[in-house]
JSON list of C-alpha atoms in Angstrom, two decimals:
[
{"chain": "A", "resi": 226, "resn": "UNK", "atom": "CA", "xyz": [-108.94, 221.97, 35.00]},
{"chain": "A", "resi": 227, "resn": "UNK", "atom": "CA", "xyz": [-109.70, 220.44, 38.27]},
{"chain": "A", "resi": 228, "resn": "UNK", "atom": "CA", "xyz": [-108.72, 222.55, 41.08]},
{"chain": "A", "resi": 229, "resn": "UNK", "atom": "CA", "xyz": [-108.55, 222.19, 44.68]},
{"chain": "A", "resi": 230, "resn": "UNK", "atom": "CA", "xyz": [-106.65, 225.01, 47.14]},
{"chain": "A", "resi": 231, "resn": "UNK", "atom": "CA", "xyz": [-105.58, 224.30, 50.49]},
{"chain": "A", "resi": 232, "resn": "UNK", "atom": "CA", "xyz": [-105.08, 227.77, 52.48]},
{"chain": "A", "resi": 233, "resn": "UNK", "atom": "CA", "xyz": [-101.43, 226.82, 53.38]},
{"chain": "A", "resi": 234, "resn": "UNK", "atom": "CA", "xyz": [-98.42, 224.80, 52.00]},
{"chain": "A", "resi": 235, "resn": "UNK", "atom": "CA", "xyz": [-96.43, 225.04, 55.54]},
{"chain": "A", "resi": 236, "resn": "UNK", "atom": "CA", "xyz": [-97.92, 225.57, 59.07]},
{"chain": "A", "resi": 237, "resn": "UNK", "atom": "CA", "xyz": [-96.15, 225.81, 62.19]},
{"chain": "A", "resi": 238, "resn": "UNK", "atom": "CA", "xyz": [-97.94, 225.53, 65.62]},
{"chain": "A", "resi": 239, "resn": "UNK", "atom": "CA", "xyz": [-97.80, 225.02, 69.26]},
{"chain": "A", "resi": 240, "resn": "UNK", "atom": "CA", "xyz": [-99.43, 222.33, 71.56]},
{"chain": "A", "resi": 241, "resn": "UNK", "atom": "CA", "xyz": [-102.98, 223.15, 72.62]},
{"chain": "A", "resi": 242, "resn": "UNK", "atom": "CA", "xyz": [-103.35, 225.84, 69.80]},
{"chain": "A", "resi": 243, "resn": "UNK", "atom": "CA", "xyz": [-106.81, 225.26, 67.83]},
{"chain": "A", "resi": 244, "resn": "UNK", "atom": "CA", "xyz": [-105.78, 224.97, 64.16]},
{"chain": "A", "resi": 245, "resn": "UNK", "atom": "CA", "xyz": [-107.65, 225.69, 61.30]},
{"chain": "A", "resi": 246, "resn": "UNK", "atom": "CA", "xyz": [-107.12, 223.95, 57.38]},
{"chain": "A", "resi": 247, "resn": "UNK", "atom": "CA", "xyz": [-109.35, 225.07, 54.94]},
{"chain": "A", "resi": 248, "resn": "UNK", "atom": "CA", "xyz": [-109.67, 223.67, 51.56]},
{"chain": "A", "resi": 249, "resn": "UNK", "atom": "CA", "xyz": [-111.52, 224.83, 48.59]},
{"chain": "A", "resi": 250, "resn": "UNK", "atom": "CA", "xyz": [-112.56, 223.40, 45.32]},
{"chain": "A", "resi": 251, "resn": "UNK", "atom": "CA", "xyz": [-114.10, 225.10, 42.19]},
{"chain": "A", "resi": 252, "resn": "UNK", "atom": "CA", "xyz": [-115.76, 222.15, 40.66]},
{"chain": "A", "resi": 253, "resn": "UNK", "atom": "CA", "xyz": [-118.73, 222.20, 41.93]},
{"chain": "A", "resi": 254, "resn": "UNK", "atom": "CA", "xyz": [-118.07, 218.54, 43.73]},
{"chain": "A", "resi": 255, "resn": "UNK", "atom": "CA", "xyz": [-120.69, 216.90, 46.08]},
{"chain": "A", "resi": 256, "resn": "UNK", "atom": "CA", "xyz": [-117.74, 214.85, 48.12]},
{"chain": "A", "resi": 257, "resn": "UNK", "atom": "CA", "xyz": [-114.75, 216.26, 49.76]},
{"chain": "A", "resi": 258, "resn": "UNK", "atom": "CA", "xyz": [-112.48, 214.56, 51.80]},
{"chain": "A", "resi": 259, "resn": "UNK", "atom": "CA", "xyz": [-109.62, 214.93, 54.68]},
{"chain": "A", "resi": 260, "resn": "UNK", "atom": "CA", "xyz": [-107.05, 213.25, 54.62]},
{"chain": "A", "resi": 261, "resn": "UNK", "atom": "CA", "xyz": [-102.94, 212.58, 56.43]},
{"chain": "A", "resi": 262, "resn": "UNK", "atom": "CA", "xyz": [-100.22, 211.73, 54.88]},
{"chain": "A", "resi": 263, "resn": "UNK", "atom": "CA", "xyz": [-97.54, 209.96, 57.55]},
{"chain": "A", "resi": 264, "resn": "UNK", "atom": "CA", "xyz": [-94.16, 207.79, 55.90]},
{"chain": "A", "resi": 265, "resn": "UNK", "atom": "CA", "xyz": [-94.94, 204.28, 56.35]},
{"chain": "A", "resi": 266, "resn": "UNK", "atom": "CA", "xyz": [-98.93, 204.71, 57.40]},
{"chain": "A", "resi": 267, "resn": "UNK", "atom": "CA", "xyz": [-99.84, 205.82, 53.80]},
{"chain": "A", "resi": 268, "resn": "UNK", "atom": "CA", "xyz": [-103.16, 207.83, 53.21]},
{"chain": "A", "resi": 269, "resn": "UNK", "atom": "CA", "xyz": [-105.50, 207.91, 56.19]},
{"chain": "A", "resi": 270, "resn": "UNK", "atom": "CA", "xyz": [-109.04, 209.19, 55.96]},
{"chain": "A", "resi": 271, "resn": "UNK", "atom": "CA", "xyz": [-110.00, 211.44, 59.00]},
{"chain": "A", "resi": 272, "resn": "UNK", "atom": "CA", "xyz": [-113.55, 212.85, 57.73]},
{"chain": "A", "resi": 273, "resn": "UNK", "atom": "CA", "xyz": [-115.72, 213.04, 54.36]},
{"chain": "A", "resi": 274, "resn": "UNK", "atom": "CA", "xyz": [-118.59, 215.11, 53.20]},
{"chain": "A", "resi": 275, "resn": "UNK", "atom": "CA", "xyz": [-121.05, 214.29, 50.82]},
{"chain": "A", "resi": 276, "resn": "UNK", "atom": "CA", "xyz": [-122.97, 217.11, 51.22]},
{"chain": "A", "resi": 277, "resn": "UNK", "atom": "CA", "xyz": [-123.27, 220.33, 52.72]},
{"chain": "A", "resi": 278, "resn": "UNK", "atom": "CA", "xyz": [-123.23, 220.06, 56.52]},
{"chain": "A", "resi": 279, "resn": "UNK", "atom": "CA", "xyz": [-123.17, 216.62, 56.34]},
{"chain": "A", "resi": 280, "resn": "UNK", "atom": "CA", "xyz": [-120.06, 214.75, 57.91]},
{"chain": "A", "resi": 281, "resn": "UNK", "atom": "CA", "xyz": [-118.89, 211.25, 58.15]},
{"chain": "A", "resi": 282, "resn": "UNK", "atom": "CA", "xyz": [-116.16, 209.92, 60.37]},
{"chain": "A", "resi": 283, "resn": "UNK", "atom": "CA", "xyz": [-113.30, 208.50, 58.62]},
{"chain": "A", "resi": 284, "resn": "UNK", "atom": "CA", "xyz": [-110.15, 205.94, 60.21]},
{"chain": "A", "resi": 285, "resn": "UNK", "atom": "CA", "xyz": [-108.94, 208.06, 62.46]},
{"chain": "A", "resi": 286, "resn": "UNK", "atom": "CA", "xyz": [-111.56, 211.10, 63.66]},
{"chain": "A", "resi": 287, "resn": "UNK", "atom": "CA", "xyz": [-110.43, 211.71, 66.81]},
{"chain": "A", "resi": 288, "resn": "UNK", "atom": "CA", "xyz": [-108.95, 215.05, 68.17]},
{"chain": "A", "resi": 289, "resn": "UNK", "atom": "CA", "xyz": [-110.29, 216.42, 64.67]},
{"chain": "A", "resi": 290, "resn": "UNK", "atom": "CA", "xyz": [-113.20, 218.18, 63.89]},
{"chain": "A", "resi": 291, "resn": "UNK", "atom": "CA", "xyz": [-114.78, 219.29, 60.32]},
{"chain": "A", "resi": 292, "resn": "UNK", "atom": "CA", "xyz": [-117.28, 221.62, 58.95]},
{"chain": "A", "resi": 293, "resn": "UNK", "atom": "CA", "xyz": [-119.03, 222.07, 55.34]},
{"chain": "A", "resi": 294, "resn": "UNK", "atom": "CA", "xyz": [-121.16, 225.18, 55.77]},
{"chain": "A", "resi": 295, "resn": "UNK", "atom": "CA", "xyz": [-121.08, 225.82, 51.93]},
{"chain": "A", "resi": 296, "resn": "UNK", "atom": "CA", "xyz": [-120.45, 223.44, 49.04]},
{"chain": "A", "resi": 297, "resn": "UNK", "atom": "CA", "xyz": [-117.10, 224.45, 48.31]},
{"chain": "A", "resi": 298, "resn": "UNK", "atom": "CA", "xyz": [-115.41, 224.95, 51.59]},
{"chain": "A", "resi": 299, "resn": "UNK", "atom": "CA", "xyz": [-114.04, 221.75, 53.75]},
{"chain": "A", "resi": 300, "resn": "UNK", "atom": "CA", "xyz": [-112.26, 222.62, 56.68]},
{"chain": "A", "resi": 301, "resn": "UNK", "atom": "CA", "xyz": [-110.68, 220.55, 59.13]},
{"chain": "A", "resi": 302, "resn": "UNK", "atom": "CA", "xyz": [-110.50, 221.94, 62.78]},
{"chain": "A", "resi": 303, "resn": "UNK", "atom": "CA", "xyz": [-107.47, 220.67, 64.88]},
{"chain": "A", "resi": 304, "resn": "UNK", "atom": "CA", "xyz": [-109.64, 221.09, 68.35]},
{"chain": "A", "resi": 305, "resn": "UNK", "atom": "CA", "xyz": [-106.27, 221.03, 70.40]},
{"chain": "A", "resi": 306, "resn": "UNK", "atom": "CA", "xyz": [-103.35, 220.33, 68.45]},
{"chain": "A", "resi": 307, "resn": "UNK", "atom": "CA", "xyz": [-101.02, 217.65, 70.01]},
{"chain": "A", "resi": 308, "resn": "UNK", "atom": "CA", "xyz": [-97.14, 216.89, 68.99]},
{"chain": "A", "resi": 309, "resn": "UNK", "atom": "CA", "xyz": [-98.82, 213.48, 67.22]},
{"chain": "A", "resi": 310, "resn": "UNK", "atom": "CA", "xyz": [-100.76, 215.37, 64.41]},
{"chain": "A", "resi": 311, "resn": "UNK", "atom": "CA", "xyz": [-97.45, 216.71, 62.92]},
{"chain": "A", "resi": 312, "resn": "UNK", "atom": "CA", "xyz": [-98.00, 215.55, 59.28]},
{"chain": "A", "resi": 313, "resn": "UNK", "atom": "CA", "xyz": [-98.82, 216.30, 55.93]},
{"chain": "A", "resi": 314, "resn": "UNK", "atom": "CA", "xyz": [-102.47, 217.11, 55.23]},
{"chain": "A", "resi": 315, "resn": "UNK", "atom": "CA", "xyz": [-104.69, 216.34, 52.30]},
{"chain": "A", "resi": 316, "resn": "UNK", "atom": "CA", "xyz": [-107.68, 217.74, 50.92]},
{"chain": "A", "resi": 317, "resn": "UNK", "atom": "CA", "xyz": [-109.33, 216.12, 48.11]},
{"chain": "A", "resi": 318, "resn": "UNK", "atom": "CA", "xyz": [-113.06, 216.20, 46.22]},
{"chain": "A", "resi": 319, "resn": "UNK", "atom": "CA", "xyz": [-114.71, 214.24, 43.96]},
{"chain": "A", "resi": 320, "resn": "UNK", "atom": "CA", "xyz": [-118.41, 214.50, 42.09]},
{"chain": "A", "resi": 321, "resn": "UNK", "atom": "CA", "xyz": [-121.21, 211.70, 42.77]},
{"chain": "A", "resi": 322, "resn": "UNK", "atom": "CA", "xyz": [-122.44, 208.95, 44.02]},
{"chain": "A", "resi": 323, "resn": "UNK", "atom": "CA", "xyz": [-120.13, 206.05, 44.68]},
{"chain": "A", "resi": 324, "resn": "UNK", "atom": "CA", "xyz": [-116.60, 205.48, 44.40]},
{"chain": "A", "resi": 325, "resn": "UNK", "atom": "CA", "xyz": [-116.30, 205.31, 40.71]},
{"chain": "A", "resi": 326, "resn": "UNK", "atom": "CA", "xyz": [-115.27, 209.33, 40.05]},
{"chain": "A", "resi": 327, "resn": "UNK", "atom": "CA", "xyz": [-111.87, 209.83, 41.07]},
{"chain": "A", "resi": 328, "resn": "UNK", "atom": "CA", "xyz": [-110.71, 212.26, 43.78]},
{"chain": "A", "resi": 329, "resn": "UNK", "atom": "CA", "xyz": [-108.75, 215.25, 42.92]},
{"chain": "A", "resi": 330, "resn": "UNK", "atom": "CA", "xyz": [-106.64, 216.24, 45.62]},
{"chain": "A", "resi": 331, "resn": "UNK", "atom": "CA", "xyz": [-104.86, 219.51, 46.80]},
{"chain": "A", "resi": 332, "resn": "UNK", "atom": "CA", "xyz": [-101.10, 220.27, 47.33]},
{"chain": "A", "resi": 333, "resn": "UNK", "atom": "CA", "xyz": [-101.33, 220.01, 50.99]},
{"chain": "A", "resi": 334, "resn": "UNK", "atom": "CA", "xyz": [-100.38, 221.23, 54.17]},
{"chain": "A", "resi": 335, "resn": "UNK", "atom": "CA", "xyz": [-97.88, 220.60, 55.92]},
{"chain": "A", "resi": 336, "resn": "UNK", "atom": "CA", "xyz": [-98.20, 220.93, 59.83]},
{"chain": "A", "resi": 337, "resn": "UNK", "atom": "CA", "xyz": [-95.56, 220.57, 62.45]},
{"chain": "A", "resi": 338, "resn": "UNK", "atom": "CA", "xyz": [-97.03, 221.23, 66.44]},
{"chain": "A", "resi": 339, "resn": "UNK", "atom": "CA", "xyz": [-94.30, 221.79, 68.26]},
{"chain": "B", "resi": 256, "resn": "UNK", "atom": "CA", "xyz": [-111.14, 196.38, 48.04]},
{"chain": "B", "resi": 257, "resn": "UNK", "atom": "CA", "xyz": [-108.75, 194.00, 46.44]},
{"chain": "B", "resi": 258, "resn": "UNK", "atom": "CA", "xyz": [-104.86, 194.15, 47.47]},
{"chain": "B", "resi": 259, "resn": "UNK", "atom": "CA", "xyz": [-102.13, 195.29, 44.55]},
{"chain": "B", "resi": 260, "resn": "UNK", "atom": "CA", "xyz": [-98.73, 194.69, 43.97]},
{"chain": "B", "resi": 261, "resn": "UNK", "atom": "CA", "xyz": [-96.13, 196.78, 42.33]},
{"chain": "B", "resi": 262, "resn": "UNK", "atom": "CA", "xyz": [-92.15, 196.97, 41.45]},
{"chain": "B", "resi": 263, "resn": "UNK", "atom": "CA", "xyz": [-90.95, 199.30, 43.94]},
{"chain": "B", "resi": 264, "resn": "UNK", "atom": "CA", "xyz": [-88.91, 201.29, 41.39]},
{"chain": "B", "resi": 265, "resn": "UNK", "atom": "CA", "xyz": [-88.27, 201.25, 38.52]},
{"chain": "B", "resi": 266, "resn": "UNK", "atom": "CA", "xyz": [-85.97, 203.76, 35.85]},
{"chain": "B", "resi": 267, "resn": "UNK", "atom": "CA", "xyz": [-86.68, 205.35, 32.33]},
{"chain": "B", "resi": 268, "resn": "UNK", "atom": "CA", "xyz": [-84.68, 207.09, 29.99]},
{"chain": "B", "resi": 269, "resn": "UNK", "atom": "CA", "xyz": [-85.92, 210.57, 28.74]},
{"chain": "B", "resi": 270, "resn": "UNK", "atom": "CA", "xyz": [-88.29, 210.52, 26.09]},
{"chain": "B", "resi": 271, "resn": "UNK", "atom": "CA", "xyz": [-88.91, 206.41, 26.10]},
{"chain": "B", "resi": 272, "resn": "UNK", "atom": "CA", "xyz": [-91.90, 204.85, 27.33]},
{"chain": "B", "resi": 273, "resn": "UNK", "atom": "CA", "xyz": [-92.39, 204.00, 30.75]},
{"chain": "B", "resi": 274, "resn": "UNK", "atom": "CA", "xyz": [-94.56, 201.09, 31.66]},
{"chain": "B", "resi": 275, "resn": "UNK", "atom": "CA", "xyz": [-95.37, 200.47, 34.92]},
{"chain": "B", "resi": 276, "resn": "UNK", "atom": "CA", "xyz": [-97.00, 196.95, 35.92]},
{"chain": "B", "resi": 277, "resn": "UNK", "atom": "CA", "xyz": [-99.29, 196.22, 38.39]},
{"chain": "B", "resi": 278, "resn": "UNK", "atom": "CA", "xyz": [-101.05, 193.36, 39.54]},
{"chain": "B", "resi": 279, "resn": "UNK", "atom": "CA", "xyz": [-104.04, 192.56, 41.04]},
{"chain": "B", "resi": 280, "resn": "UNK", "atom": "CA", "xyz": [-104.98, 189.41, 41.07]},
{"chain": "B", "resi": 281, "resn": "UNK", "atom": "CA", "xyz": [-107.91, 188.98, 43.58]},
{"chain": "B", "resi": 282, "resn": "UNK", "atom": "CA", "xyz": [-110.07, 191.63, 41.58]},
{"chain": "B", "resi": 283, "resn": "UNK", "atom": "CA", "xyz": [-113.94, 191.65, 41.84]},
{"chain": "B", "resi": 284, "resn": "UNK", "atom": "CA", "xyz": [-116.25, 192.02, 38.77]},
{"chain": "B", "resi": 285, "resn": "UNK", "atom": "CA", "xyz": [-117.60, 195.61, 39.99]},
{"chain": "B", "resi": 286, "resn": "UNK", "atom": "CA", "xyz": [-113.67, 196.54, 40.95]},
{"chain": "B", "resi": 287, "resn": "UNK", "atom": "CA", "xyz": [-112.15, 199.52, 38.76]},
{"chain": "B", "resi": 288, "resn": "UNK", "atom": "CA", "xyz": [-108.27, 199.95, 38.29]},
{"chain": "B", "resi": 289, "resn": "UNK", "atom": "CA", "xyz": [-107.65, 203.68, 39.06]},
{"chain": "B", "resi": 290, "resn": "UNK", "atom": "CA", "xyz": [-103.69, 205.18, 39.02]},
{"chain": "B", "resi": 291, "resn": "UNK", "atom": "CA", "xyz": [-102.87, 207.97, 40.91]},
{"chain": "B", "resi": 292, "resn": "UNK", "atom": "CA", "xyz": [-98.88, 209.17, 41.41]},
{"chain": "B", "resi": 293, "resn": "UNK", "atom": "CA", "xyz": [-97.46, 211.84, 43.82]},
{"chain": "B", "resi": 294, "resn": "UNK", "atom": "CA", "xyz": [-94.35, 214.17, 43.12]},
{"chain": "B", "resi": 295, "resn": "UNK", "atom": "CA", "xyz": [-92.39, 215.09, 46.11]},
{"chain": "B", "resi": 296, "resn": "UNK", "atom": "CA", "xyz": [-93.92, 217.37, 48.53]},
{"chain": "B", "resi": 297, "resn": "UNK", "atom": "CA", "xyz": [-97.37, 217.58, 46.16]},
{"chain": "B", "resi": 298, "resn": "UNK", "atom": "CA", "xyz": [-100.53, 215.76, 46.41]},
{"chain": "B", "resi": 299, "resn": "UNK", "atom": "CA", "xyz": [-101.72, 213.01, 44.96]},
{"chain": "B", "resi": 300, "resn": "UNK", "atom": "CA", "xyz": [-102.91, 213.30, 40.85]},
{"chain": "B", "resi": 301, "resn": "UNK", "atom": "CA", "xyz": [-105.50, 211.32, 39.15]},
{"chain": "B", "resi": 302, "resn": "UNK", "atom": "CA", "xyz": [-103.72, 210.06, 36.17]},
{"chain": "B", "resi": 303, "resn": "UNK", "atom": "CA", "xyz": [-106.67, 207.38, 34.78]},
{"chain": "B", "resi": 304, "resn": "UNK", "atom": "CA", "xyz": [-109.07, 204.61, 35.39]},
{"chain": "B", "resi": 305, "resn": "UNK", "atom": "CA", "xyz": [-110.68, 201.55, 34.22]},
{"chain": "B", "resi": 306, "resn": "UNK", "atom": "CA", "xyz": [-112.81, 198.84, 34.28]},
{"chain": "B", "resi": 307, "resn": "UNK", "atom": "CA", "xyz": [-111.88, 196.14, 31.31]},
{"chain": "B", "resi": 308, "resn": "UNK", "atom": "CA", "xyz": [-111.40, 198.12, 28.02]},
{"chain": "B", "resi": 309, "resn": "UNK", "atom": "CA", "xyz": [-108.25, 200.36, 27.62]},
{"chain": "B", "resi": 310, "resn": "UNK", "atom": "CA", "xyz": [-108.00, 203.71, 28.27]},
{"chain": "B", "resi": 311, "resn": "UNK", "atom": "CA", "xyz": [-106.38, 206.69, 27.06]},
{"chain": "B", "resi": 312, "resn": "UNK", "atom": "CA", "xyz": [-106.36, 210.25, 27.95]},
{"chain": "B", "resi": 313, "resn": "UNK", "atom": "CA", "xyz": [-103.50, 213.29, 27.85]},
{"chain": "B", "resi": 314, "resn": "UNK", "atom": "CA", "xyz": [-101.82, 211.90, 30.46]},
{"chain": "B", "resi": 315, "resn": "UNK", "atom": "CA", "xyz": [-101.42, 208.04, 29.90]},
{"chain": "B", "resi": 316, "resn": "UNK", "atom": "CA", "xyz": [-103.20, 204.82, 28.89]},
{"chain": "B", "resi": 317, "resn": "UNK", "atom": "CA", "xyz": [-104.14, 201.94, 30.56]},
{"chain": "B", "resi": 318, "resn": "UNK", "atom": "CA", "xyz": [-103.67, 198.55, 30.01]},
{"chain": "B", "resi": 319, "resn": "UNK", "atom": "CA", "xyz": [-105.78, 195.80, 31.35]},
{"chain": "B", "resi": 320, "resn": "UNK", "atom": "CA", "xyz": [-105.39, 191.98, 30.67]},
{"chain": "B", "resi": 321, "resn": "UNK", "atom": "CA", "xyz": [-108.29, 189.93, 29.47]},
{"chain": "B", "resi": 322, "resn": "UNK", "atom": "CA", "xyz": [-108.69, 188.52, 33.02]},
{"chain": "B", "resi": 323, "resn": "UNK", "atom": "CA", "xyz": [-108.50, 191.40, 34.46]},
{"chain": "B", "resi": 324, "resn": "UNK", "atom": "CA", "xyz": [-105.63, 190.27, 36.98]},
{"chain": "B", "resi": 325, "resn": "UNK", "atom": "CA", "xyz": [-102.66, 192.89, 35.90]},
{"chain": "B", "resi": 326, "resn": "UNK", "atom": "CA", "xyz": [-102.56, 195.81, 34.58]},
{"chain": "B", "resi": 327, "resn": "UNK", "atom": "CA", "xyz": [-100.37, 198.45, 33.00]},
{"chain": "B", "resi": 328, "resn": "UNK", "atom": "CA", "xyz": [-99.92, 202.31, 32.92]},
{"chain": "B", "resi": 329, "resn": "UNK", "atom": "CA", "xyz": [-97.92, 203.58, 30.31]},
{"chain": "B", "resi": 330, "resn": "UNK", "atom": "CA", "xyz": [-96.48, 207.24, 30.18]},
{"chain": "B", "resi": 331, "resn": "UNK", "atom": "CA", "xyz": [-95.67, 206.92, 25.84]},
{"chain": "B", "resi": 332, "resn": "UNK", "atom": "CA", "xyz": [-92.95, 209.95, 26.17]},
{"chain": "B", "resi": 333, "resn": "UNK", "atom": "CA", "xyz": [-91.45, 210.03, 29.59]},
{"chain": "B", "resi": 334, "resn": "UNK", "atom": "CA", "xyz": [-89.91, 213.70, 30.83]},
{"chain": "B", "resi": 335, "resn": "UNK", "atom": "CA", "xyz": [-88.25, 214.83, 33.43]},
{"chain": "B", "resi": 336, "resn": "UNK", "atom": "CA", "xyz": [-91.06, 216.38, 35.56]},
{"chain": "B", "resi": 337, "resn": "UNK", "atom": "CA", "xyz": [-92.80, 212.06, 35.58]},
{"chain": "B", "resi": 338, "resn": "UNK", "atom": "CA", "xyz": [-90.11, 211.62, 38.04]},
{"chain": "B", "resi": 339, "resn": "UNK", "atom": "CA", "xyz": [-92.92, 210.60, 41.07]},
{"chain": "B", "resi": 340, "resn": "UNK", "atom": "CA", "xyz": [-94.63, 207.73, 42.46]},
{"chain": "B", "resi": 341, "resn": "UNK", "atom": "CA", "xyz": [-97.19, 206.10, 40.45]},
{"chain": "B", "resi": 342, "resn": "UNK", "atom": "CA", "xyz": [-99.90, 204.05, 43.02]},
{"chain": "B", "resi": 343, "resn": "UNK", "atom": "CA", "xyz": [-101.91, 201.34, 41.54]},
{"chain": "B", "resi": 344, "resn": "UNK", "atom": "CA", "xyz": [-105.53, 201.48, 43.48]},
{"chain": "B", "resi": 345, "resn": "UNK", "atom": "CA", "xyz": [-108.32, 198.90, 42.63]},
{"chain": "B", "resi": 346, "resn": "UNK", "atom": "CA", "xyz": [-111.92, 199.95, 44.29]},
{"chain": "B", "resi": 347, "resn": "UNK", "atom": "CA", "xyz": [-115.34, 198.96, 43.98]},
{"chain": "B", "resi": 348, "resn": "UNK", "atom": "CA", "xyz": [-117.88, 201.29, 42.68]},
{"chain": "B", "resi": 349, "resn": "UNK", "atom": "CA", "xyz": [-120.68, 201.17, 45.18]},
{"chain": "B", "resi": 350, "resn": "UNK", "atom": "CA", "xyz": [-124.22, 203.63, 45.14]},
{"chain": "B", "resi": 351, "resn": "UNK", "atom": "CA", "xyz": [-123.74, 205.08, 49.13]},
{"chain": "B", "resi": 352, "resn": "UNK", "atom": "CA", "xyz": [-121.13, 206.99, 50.22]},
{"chain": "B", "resi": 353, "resn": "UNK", "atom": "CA", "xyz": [-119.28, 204.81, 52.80]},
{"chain": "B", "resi": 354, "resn": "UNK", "atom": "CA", "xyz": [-115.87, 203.46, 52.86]},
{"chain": "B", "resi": 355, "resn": "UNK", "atom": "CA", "xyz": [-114.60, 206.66, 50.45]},
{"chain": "B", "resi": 356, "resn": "UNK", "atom": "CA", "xyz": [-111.34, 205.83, 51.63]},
{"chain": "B", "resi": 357, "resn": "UNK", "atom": "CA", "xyz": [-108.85, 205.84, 49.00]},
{"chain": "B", "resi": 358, "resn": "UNK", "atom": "CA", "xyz": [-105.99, 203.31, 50.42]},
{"chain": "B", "resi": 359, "resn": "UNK", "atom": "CA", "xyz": [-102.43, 203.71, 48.36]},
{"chain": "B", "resi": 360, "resn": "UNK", "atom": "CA", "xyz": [-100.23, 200.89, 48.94]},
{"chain": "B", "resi": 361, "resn": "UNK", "atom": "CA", "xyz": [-95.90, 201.41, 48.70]},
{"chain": "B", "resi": 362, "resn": "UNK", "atom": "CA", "xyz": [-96.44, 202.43, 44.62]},
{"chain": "B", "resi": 363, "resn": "UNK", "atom": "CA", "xyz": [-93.28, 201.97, 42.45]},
{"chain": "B", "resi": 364, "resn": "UNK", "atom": "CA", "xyz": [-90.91, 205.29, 42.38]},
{"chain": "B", "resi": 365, "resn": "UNK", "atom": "CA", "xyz": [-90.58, 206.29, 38.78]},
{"chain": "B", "resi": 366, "resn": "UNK", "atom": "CA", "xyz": [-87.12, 207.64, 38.60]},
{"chain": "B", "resi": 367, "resn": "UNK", "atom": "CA", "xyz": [-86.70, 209.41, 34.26]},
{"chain": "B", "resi": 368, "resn": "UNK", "atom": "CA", "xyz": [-83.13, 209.90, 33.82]},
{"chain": "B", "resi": 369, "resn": "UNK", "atom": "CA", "xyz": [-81.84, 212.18, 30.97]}
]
């Protein structure tokens, strides 16, 4: 089975702190993606990875930062967390080229800044 | 990627079918129908996808009309634990890596009453 592990369900933070998601998949998937979750905004792309090391912007990059240093391993960095990045937070990874394969998602995190 | 519309909710008895419409009636030749649903406080899981023939896997089947304009996702015995919201997602399949961005629209809330 597909499987995809985000380090934490629930994360609780101050302002300013650098934060630190991980997310982990065993299937051996070229892409992996970051994405929040926000009621009424939907899914919202921050960064992808179609490689190791490699990185592409998403929607909404800023005040986020992401590294891929091995093939399984995507972690989002939260340079300086702000108030406005409470939300739920979603890996996900998919194999291939293109958009056909789906993307297999983990259980998420879910980040409050206070 | 071509806009889709679905019921907002919808209810099933335990252990009945549940078939949830979708339509999408703007979709491109090279445009797959992919369905994806969410259980509170999880992430998103791939349920199944498809171009113009039918589907079927462990999960569900898929439907999709001659024209390609609607489709349907039917769970054949619905429990308890389908109780989510199912997301109807049409995207192109494309060779580079840009615009990964899975989009979910408002879904329809599956509610399986006993």
């Amino acid at each position: 089975d597909v499987k995809v592990t985000q380090s934490s369900r629930y994360l609780v933070k101050r302002t300013g702190e650098k934060v630190f998601l991980e997310c982990v998949q065993d299937m051996d998937h070229e892409n992996m993606f970051w994405y929040r979750q926000d009621p009424g905004l939907g899914l919202r792309l921050i960064y992808f990875s179609y490689d190791v090391k490699m990185k592409e912007k998403g929607d909404i990059p800023e005040g986020y930062s992401v590294s891929r240093e091995k093939k399984e391993r995507f972690s989002l960095i939260l340079e300086s967390a702000s108030t406005n990045q409470t939300s739920m937070y979603l890996c996900a990874s998919s194999t291939g080229q293109g958009q056909v394969q789906p993307q297999h998602f983990g259980d998420g995190t879910r980040l409050s800044i206070l | 990627d071509a806009k889709t519309t679905q019921p907002p909710s919808m209810d099933c008895a335990e252990g009945r079918a549940a078939n949830l419409p979708c339509n999408h009636s703007t979709i491109s030749g090279n445009e797959y129908v992919y369905w994806y649903r969410q259980i509170h406080s999880q992430g998103p899981q791939y349920i199944i996808h498809g171009l113009k023939n039918n589907e079927t896997n462990e999960m569900a089947s898929l439907i999709i009309t001659e024209d390609r304009k609607s489709s349907t996702l039917i769970l054949p015995h619905a429990t308890l634990r389908d109780t989510a919201v199912y997301y109807c997602i049409v995207r192109a399949a494309t060779l580079n890596n840009a615009g990964n961005m899975l989009t979910f629209g408002g879904g329809t809330r599956l509610m399986v009453k006993p």
